[in-house]
Every structure is written in structure tokens, then in C-alpha cells.
PDB file of C-alpha atoms in Angstrom:
ATOM      1  CA  PRO A   1       0.043  -0.175  -0.241  1.00 68.00           C
ATOM      2  CA  SER A   2       1.126   3.585  -0.909  1.00 83.00           C
ATOM      3  CA  GLY A   3      -1.366   5.784   0.540  1.00 94.00           C
ATOM      4  CA  ALA A   4      -1.388   8.392   3.462  1.00 96.00           C
ATOM      5  CA  ALA A   5      -1.692   5.077   5.881  1.00 95.00           C
ATOM      6  CA  ALA A   6       1.058   3.815   5.306  1.00 95.00           C
ATOM      7  CA  ARG A   7       3.270   6.551   4.430  1.00 95.00           C
ATOM      8  CA  ALA A   8       2.151   7.669   8.035  1.00 95.00           C
ATOM      9  CA  GLY A   9       2.642   4.051   9.264  1.00 95.00           C
ATOM     10  CA  LEU A  10      -0.846   2.828   9.886  1.00 96.00           C
ATOM     11  CA  GLN A  11      -0.762  -1.059   9.385  1.00 96.00           C
ATOM     12  CA  GLY A  12      -4.312  -4.107   8.620  1.00 94.00           C
ATOM     13  CA  GLY A  13      -5.539  -3.898  10.983  1.00 95.00           C
ATOM     14  CA  ASP A  14      -5.431  -1.469  12.735  1.00 97.00           C
ATOM     15  CA  ARG A  15      -8.762   0.418  14.412  1.00 97.00           C
ATOM     16  CA  VAL A  16      -8.760   3.739  14.350  1.00 97.00           C
ATOM     17  CA  LEU A  17     -11.064   4.608  17.064  1.00 97.00           C
ATOM     18  CA  SER A  18     -10.562   8.560  16.942  1.00 98.00           C
ATOM     19  CA  VAL A  19      -9.796  11.174  14.658  1.00 98.00           C
ATOM     20  CA  GLY A  20      -9.017  14.858  16.079  1.00 96.00           C
ATOM     21  CA  ASP A  21     -11.303  16.154  18.321  1.00 95.00           C
ATOM     22  CA  THR A  22     -14.390  12.848  16.640  1.00 97.00           C
ATOM     23  CA  ARG A  23     -14.771   9.861  18.095  1.00 97.00           C
ATOM     24  CA  LEU A  24     -15.861   7.606  15.609  1.00 97.00           C
ATOM     25  CA  ALA A  25     -18.741   5.579  16.113  1.00 95.00           C
ATOM     26  CA  SER A  26     -17.983   3.310  12.201  1.00 95.00           C
ATOM     27  CA  TRP A  27     -16.774   2.534   8.983  1.00 94.00           C
ATOM     28  CA  GLU A  28     -18.612   6.024   7.537  1.00 97.00           C
ATOM     29  CA  ASP A  29     -17.282   8.246  10.424  1.00 97.00           C
ATOM     30  CA  LEU A  30     -14.060   7.365   9.000  1.00 97.00           C
ATOM     31  CA  VAL A  31     -14.333   8.472   5.448  1.00 97.00           C
ATOM     32  CA  ARG A  32     -17.073  11.173   6.258  1.00 97.00           C
ATOM     33  CA  LEU A  33     -14.487  12.767   7.946  1.00 97.00           C
ATOM     34  CA  VAL A  34     -11.403  11.600   5.598  1.00 98.00           C
ATOM     35  CA  ARG A  35     -13.261  13.032   2.331  1.00 97.00           C
ATOM     36  CA  ALA A  36     -13.968  16.680   3.142  1.00 97.00           C
ATOM     37  CA  ALA A  37     -10.298  17.139   4.211  1.00 98.00           C
ATOM     38  CA  PRO A  38      -7.669  16.518   1.626  1.00 98.00           C
ATOM     39  CA  GLY A  39      -4.731  18.096   1.276  1.00 97.00           C
ATOM     40  CA  GLU A  40      -5.028  18.587   5.787  1.00 98.00           C
ATOM     41  CA  ARG A  41      -2.631  17.413   8.135  1.00 98.00           C
ATOM     42  CA  LEU A  42      -5.613  14.981  10.671  1.00 98.00           C
ATOM     43  CA  GLU A  43      -4.908  13.494  14.207  1.00 98.00           C
ATOM     44  CA  PHE A  44      -6.026   9.327  14.586  1.00 98.00           C
ATOM     45  CA  ARG A  45      -5.816   8.157  17.648  1.00 98.00           C
ATOM     46  CA  ILE A  46      -5.359   4.166  16.977  1.00 98.00           C
ATOM     47  CA  ARG A  47      -5.249   0.839  18.274  1.00 98.00           C
ATOM     48  CA  ARG A  48      -3.040  -1.929  17.373  1.00 98.00           C
ATOM     49  CA  GLY A  49      -4.301  -5.052  18.366  1.00 97.00           C
ATOM     50  CA  GLU A  50      -4.487  -4.514  22.849  1.00 97.00           C
ATOM     51  CA  VAL A  51      -2.374  -1.542  22.106  1.00 98.00           C
ATOM     52  CA  ASP A  52      -3.565   2.522  22.038  1.00 98.00           C
ATOM     53  CA  LEU A  53      -0.546   4.172  19.670  1.00 97.00           C
ATOM     54  CA  PRO A  54       1.148   7.572  20.333  1.00 97.00           C
ATOM     55  CA  PRO A  55      -0.887  10.070  18.454  1.00 97.00           C
ATOM     56  CA  VAL A  56      -0.605   9.697  14.294  1.00 96.00           C
ATOM     57  CA  THR A  57      -0.299  13.088  12.060  1.00 97.00           C
ATOM     58  CA  VAL A  58      -1.704  11.500   8.286  1.00 97.00           C
ATOM     59  CA  THR A  59      -1.043  14.430   5.872  1.00 97.00           C
ATOM     60  CA  VAL A  60      -5.012  13.701   3.826  1.00 98.00           C
ATOM     61  CA  ASP A  61      -4.208  13.253   0.031  1.00 97.00           C
ATOM     62  CA  ARG A  62      -6.404  14.707  -2.283  1.00 97.00           C
ATOM     63  CA  VAL A  63      -7.650  13.172  -4.740  1.00 96.00           C
ATOM     64  CA  MET A  64     -10.463  14.803  -7.796  1.00 96.00           C
ATOM     65  CA  GLU A  65     -13.498  12.592  -8.018  1.00 94.00           C
ATOM     66  CA  ARG A  66     -16.057  14.392 -10.416  1.00 94.00           C
ATOM     67  CA  ASP A  67     -14.317  17.533 -10.516  1.00 95.00           C
ATOM     68  CA  THR A  68     -14.631  17.717  -6.907  1.00 96.00           C
ATOM     69  CA  ALA A  69     -11.198  17.213  -4.725  1.00 97.00           C
ATOM     70  CA  ILE A  70     -12.237  15.328  -2.330  1.00 97.00           C
ATOM     71  CA  GLY A  71      -9.455  13.615   0.908  1.00 98.00           C
ATOM     72  CA  ARG A  72      -8.090  10.326   0.675  1.00 96.00           C
ATOM     73  CA  ILE A  73      -5.504   7.894   2.982  1.00 96.00           C
TER      74      ILE A  73
END
């Protein structure tokens, strides 16, 4: 994987607990926050296995979708 999440050190199986001050209740919450933040730096709180990692800053990739810039990790 070569996306923003991989570049920031996130791994398959990591669980995103929150983005900034927003706790995530669903996958859709994560998608909504990331799509709305193209090019922005977001702070992720991650759980890997049973361990909560220190905050990880991810610079969200900016991609074009139907003439609109969206964020993607």
C-alpha cells in the first residue's frame, strides 16, 4: 500500500478510534471525515491489537472525483 495511511505507518488491522476530537462510531464516520479533508493533516488515535498507539498525524491525499477534490488515505 502506498496511500497516506501507509506512509504514516498505519497497518492492516489497525483500528481508528478517533480523528482529531471526533470519536468514531462507524467506518462511515471515518470515510466522511477523510473525504472532507483533502490535503489536510489529521491526528488519528489508533489501536493496534490491544495497544493504544501515540497519536499519528496523517496528511490526507487530495484526489479529484467528478471535478471535486476529496480526501483519501
